[in-house]
Each structure stands twice: as C-alpha cells, then as structure tokens.
PDB file of N, CA and C in Angstrom:
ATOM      1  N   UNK F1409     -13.490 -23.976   3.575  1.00  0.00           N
ATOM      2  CA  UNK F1409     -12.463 -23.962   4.603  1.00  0.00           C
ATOM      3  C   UNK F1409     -11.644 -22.676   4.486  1.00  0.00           C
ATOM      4  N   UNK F1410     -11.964 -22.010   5.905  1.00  0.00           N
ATOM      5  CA  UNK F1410     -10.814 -20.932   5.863  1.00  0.00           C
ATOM      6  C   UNK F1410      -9.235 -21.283   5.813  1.00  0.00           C
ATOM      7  N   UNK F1411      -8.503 -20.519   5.046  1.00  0.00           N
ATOM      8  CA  UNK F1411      -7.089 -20.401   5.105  1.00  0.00           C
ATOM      9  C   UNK F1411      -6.536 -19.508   6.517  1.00  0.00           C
ATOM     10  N   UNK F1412      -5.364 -20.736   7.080  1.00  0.00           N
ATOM     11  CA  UNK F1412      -4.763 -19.682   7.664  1.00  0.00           C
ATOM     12  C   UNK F1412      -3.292 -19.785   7.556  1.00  0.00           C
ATOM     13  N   UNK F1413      -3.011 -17.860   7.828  1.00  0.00           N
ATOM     14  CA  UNK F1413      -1.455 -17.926   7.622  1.00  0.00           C
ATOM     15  C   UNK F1413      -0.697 -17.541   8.557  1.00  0.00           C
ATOM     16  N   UNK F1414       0.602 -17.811   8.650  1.00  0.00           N
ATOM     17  CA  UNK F1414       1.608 -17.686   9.859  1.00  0.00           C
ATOM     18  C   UNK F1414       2.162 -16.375   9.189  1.00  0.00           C
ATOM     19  N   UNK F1415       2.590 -15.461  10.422  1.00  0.00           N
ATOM     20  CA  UNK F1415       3.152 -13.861  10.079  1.00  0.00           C
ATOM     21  C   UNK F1415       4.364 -14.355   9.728  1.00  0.00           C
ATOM     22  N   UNK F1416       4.937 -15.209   9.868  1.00  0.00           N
ATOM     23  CA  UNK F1416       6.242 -15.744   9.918  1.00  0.00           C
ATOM     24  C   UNK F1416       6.789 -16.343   8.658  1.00  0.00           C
ATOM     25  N   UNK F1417       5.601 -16.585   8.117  1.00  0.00           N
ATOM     26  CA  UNK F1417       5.639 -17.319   6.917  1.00  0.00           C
ATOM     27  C   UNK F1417       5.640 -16.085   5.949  1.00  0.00           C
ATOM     28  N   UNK F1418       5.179 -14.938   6.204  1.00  0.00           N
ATOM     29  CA  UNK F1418       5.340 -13.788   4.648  1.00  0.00           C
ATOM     30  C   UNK F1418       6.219 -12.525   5.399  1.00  0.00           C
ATOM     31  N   UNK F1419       6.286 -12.080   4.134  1.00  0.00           N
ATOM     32  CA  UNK F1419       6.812 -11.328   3.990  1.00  0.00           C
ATOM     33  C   UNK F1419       6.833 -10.012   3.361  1.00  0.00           C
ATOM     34  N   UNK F1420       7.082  -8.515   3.686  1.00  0.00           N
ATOM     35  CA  UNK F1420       6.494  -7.520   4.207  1.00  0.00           C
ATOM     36  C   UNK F1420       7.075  -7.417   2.248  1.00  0.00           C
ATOM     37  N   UNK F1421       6.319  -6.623   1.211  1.00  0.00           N
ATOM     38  CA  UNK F1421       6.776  -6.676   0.502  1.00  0.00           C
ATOM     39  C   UNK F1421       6.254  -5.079  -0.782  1.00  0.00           C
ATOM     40  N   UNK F1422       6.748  -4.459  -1.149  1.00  0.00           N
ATOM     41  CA  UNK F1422       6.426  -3.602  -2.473  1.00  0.00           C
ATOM     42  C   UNK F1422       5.208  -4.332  -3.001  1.00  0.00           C
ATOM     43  N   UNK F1423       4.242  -3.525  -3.383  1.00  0.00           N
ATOM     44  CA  UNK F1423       3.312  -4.194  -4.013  1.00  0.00           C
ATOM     45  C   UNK F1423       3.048  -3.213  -5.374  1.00  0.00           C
ATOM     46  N   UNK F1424       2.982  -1.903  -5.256  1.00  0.00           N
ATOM     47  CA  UNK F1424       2.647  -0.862  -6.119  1.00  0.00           C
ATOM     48  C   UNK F1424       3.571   0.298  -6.216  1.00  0.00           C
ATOM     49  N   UNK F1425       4.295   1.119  -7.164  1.00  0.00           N
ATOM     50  CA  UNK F1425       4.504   2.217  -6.839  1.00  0.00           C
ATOM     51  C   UNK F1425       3.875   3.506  -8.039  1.00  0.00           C
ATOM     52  N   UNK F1426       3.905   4.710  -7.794  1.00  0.00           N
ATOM     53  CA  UNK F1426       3.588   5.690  -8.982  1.00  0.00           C
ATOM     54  C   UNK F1426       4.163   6.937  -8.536  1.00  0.00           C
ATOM     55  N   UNK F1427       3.713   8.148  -9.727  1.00  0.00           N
ATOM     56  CA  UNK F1427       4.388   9.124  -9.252  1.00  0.00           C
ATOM     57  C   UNK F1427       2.796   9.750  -9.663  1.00  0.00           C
ATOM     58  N   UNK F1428       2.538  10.443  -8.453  1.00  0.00           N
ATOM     59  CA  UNK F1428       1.006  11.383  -8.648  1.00  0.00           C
ATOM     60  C   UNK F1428       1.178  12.524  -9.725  1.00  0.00           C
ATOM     61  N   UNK F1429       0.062  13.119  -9.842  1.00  0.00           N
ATOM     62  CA  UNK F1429       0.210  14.555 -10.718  1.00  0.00           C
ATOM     63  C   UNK F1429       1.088  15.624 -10.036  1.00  0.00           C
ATOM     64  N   UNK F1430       1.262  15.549  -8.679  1.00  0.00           N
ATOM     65  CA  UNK F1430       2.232  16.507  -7.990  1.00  0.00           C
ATOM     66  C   UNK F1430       3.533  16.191  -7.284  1.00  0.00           C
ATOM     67  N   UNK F1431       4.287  14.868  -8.167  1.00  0.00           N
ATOM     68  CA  UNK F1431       5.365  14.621  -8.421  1.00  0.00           C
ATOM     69  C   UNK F1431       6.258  13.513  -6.812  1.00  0.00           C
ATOM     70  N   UNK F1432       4.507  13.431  -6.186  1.00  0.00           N
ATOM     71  CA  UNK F1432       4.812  12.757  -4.910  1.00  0.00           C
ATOM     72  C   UNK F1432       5.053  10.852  -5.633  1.00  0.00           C
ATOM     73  N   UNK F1433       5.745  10.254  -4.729  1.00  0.00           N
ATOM     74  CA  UNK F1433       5.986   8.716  -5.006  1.00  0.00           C
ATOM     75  C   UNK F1433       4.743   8.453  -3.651  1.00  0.00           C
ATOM     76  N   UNK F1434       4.513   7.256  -4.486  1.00  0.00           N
ATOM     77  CA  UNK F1434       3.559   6.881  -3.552  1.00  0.00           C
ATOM     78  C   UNK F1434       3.530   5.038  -3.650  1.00  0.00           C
ATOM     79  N   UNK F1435       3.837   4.650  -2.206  1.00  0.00           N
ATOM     80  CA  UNK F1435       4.040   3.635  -2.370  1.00  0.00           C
ATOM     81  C   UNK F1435       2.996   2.739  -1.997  1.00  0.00           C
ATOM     82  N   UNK F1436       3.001   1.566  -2.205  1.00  0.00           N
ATOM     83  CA  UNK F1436       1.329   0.600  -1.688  1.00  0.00           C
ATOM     84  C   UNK F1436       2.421  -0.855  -1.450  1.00  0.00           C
ATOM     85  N   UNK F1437       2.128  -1.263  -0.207  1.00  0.00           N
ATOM     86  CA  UNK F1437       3.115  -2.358   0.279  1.00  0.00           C
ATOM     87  C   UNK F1437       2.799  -2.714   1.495  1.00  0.00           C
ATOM     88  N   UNK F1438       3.129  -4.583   1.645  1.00  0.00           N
ATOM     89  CA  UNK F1438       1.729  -5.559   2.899  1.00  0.00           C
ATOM     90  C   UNK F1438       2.631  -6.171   2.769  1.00  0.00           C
ATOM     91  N   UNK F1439       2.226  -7.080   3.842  1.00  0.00           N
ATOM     92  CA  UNK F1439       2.146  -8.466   4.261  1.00  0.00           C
ATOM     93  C   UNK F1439       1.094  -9.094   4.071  1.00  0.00           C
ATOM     94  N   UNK F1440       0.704 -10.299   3.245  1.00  0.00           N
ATOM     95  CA  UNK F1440      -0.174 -10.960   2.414  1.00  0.00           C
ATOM     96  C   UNK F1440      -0.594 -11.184   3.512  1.00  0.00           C
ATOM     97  N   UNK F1441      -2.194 -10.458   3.806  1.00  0.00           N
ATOM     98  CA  UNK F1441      -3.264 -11.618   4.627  1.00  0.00           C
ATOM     99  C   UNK F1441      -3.080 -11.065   6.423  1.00  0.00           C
ATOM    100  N   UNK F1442      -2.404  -9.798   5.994  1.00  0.00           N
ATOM    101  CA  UNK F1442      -2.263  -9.089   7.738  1.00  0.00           C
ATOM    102  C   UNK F1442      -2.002  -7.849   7.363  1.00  0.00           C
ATOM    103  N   UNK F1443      -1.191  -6.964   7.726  1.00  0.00           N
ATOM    104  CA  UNK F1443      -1.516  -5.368   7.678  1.00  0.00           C
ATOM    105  C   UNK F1443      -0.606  -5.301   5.885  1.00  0.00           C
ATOM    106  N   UNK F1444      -1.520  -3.734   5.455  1.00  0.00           N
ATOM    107  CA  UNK F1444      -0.965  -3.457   4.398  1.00  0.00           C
ATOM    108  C   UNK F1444      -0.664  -2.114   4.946  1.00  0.00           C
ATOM    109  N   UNK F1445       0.141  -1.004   4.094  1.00  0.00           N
ATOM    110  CA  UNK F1445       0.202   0.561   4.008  1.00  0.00           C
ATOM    111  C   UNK F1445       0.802   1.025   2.985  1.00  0.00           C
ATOM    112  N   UNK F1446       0.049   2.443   3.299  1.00  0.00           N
ATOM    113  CA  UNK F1446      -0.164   3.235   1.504  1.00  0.00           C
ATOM    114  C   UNK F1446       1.096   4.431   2.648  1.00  0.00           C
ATOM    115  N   UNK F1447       2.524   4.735   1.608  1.00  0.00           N
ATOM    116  CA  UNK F1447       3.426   5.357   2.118  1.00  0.00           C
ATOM    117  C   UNK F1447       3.513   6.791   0.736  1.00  0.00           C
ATOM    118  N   UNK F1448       3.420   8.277   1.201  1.00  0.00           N
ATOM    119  CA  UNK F1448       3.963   8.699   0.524  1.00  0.00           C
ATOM    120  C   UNK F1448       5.279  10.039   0.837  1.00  0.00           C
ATOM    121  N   UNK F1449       6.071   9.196  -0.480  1.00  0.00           N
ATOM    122  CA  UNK F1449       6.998  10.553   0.324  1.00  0.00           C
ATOM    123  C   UNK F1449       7.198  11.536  -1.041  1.00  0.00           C
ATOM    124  N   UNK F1450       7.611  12.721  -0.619  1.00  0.00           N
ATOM    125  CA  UNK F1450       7.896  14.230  -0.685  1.00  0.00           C
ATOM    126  C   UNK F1450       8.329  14.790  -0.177  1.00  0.00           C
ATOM    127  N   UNK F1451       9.740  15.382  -1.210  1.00  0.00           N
ATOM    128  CA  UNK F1451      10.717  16.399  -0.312  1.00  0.00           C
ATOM    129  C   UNK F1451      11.552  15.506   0.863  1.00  0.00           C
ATOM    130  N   UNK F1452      12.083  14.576   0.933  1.00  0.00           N
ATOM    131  CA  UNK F1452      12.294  13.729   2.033  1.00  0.00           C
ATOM    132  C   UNK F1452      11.105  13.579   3.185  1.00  0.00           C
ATOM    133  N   UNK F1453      10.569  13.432   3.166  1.00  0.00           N
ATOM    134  CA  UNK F1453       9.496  13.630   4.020  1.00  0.00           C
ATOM    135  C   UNK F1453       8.788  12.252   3.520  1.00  0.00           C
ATOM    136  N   UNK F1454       8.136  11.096   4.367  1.00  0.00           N
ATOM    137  CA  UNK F1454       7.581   9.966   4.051  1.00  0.00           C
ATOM    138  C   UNK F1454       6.384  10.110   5.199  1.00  0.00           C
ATOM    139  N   UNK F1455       5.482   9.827   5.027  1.00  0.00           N
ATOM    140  CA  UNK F1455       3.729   9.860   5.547  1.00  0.00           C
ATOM    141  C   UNK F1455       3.911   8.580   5.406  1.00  0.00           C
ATOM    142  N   UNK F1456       3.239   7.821   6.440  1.00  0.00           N
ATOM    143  CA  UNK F1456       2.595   5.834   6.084  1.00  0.00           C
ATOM    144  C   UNK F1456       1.062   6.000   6.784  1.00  0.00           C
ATOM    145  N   UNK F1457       0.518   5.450   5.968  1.00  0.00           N
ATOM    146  CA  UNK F1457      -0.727   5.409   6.771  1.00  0.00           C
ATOM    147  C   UNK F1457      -0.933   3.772   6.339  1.00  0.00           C
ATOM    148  N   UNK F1458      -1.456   3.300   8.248  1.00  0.00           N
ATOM    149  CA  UNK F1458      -1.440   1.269   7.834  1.00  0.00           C
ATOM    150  C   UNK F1458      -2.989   1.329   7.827  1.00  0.00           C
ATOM    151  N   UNK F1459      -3.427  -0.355   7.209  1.00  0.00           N
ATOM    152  CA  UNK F1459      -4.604  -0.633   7.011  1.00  0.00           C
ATOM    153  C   UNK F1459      -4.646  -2.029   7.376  1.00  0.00           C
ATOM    154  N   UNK F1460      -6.018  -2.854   7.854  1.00  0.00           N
ATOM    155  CA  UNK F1460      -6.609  -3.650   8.253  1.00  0.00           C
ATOM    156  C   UNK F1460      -6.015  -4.532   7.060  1.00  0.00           C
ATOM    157  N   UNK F1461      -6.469  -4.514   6.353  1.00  0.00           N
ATOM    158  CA  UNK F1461      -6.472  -5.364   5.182  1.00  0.00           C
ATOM    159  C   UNK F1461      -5.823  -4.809   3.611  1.00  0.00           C
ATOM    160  N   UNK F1462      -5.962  -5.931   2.699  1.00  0.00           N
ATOM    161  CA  UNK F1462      -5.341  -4.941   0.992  1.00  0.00           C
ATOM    162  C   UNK F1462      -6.896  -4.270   0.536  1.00  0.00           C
ATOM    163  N   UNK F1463      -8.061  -4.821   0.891  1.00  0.00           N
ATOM    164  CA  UNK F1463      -8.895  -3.590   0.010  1.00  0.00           C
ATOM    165  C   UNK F1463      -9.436  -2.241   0.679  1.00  0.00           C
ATOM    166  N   UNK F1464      -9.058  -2.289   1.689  1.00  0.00           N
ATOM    167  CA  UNK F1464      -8.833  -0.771   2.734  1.00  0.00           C
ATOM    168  C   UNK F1464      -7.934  -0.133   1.936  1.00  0.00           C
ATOM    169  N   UNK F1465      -6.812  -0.752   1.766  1.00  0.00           N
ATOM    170  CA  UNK F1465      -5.343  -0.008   1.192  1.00  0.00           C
ATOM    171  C   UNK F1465      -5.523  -0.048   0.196  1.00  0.00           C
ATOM    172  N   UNK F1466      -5.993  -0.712  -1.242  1.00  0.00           N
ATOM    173  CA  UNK F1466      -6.257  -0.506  -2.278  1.00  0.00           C
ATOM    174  C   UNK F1466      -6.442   0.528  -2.702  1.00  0.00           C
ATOM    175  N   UNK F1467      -8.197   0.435  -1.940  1.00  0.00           N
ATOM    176  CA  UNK F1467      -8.781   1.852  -2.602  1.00  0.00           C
ATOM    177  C   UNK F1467      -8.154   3.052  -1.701  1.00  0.00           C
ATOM    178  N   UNK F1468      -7.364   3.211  -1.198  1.00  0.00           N
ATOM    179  CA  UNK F1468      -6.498   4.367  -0.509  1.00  0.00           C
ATOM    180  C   UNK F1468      -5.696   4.739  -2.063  1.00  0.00           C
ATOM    181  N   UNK F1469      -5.182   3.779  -1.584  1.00  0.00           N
ATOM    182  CA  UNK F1469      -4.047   4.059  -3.479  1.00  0.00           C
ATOM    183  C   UNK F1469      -4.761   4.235  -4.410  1.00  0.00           C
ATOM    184  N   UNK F1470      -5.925   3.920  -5.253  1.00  0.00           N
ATOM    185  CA  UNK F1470      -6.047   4.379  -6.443  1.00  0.00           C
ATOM    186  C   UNK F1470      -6.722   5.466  -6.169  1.00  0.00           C
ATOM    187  N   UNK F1471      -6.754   6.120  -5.356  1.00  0.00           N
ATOM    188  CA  UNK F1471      -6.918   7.493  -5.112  1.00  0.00           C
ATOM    189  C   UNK F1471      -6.186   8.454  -5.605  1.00  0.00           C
ATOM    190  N   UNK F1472      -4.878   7.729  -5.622  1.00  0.00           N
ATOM    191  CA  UNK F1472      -3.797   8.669  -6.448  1.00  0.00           C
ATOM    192  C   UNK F1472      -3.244   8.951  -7.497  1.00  0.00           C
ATOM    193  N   UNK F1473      -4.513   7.677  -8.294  1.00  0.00           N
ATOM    194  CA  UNK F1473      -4.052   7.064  -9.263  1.00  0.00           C
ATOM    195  C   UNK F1473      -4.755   8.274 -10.573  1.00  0.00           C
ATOM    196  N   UNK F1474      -4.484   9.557 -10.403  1.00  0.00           N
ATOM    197  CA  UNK F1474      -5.041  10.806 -11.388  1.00  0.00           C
ATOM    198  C   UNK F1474      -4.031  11.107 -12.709  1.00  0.00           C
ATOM    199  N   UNK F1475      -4.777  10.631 -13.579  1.00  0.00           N
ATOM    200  CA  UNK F1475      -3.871  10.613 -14.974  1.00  0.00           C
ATOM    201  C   UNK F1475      -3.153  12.086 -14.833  1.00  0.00           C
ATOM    202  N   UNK F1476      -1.771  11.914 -15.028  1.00  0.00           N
ATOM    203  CA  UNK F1476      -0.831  12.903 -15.597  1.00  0.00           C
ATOM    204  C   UNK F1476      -1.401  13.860 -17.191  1.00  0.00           C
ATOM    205  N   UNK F1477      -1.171  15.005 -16.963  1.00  0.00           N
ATOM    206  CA  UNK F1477      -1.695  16.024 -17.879  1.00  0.00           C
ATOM    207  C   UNK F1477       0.018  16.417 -18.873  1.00  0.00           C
TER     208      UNK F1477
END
C-alpha cells in the first residue's frame, strides 16, 4: 500500500548544511515526500535550485560534499 501525504501536513524544513572547499554554505532542505532544494549562498548572493524528489536533491548535495584540505 502506497502512502499518501497532505502538503499541509509537513513542513518545509533544514535537512543538511556544510561549508564547501570554497567557503560557500550550502544548504539541502524539503518538504518530506514533495519538492526538495539544494540552496547555495556566497557573498550574499543565494542560488536555489528545486527538485522532484530527496534523491534528485541528494545526489545534487553530495556533490559538494569535497573533503577540506
């Protein structure tokens, strides 16, 4: 049996944050089970890019995920 959920029922929430090798924050944050987005900002400046789902947006984020030297 599929689950279903009401938009109404969640809530838009932080899921991940880091700081890349080039000092950008990069944020990873959804609504469980409807849109997610990978946000990064720099310099005041914030980019969002949204996604279908969390493993679209996942693997967006650990993209950024490049060990610090």
């Amino acid at each position: 049996m599929k689950r279903k959920y009401h938009r109404e029922n969640c809530k838009n929430c932080i899921r991940m944050t880091l700081i890349d090798q080039l000092g950008r924050k990069i944020i990873l944050s959804g609504i469980h089970a409807f849109e997610w987005e990978v946000s990064i900002l720099h310099n005041n400046n914030l980019t969002t890019v949204k996604f279908a789902n969390r493993i679209e947006a996942t693997k967006e984020f650990n993209k950024y995920k490049i060990k610090k030297r």
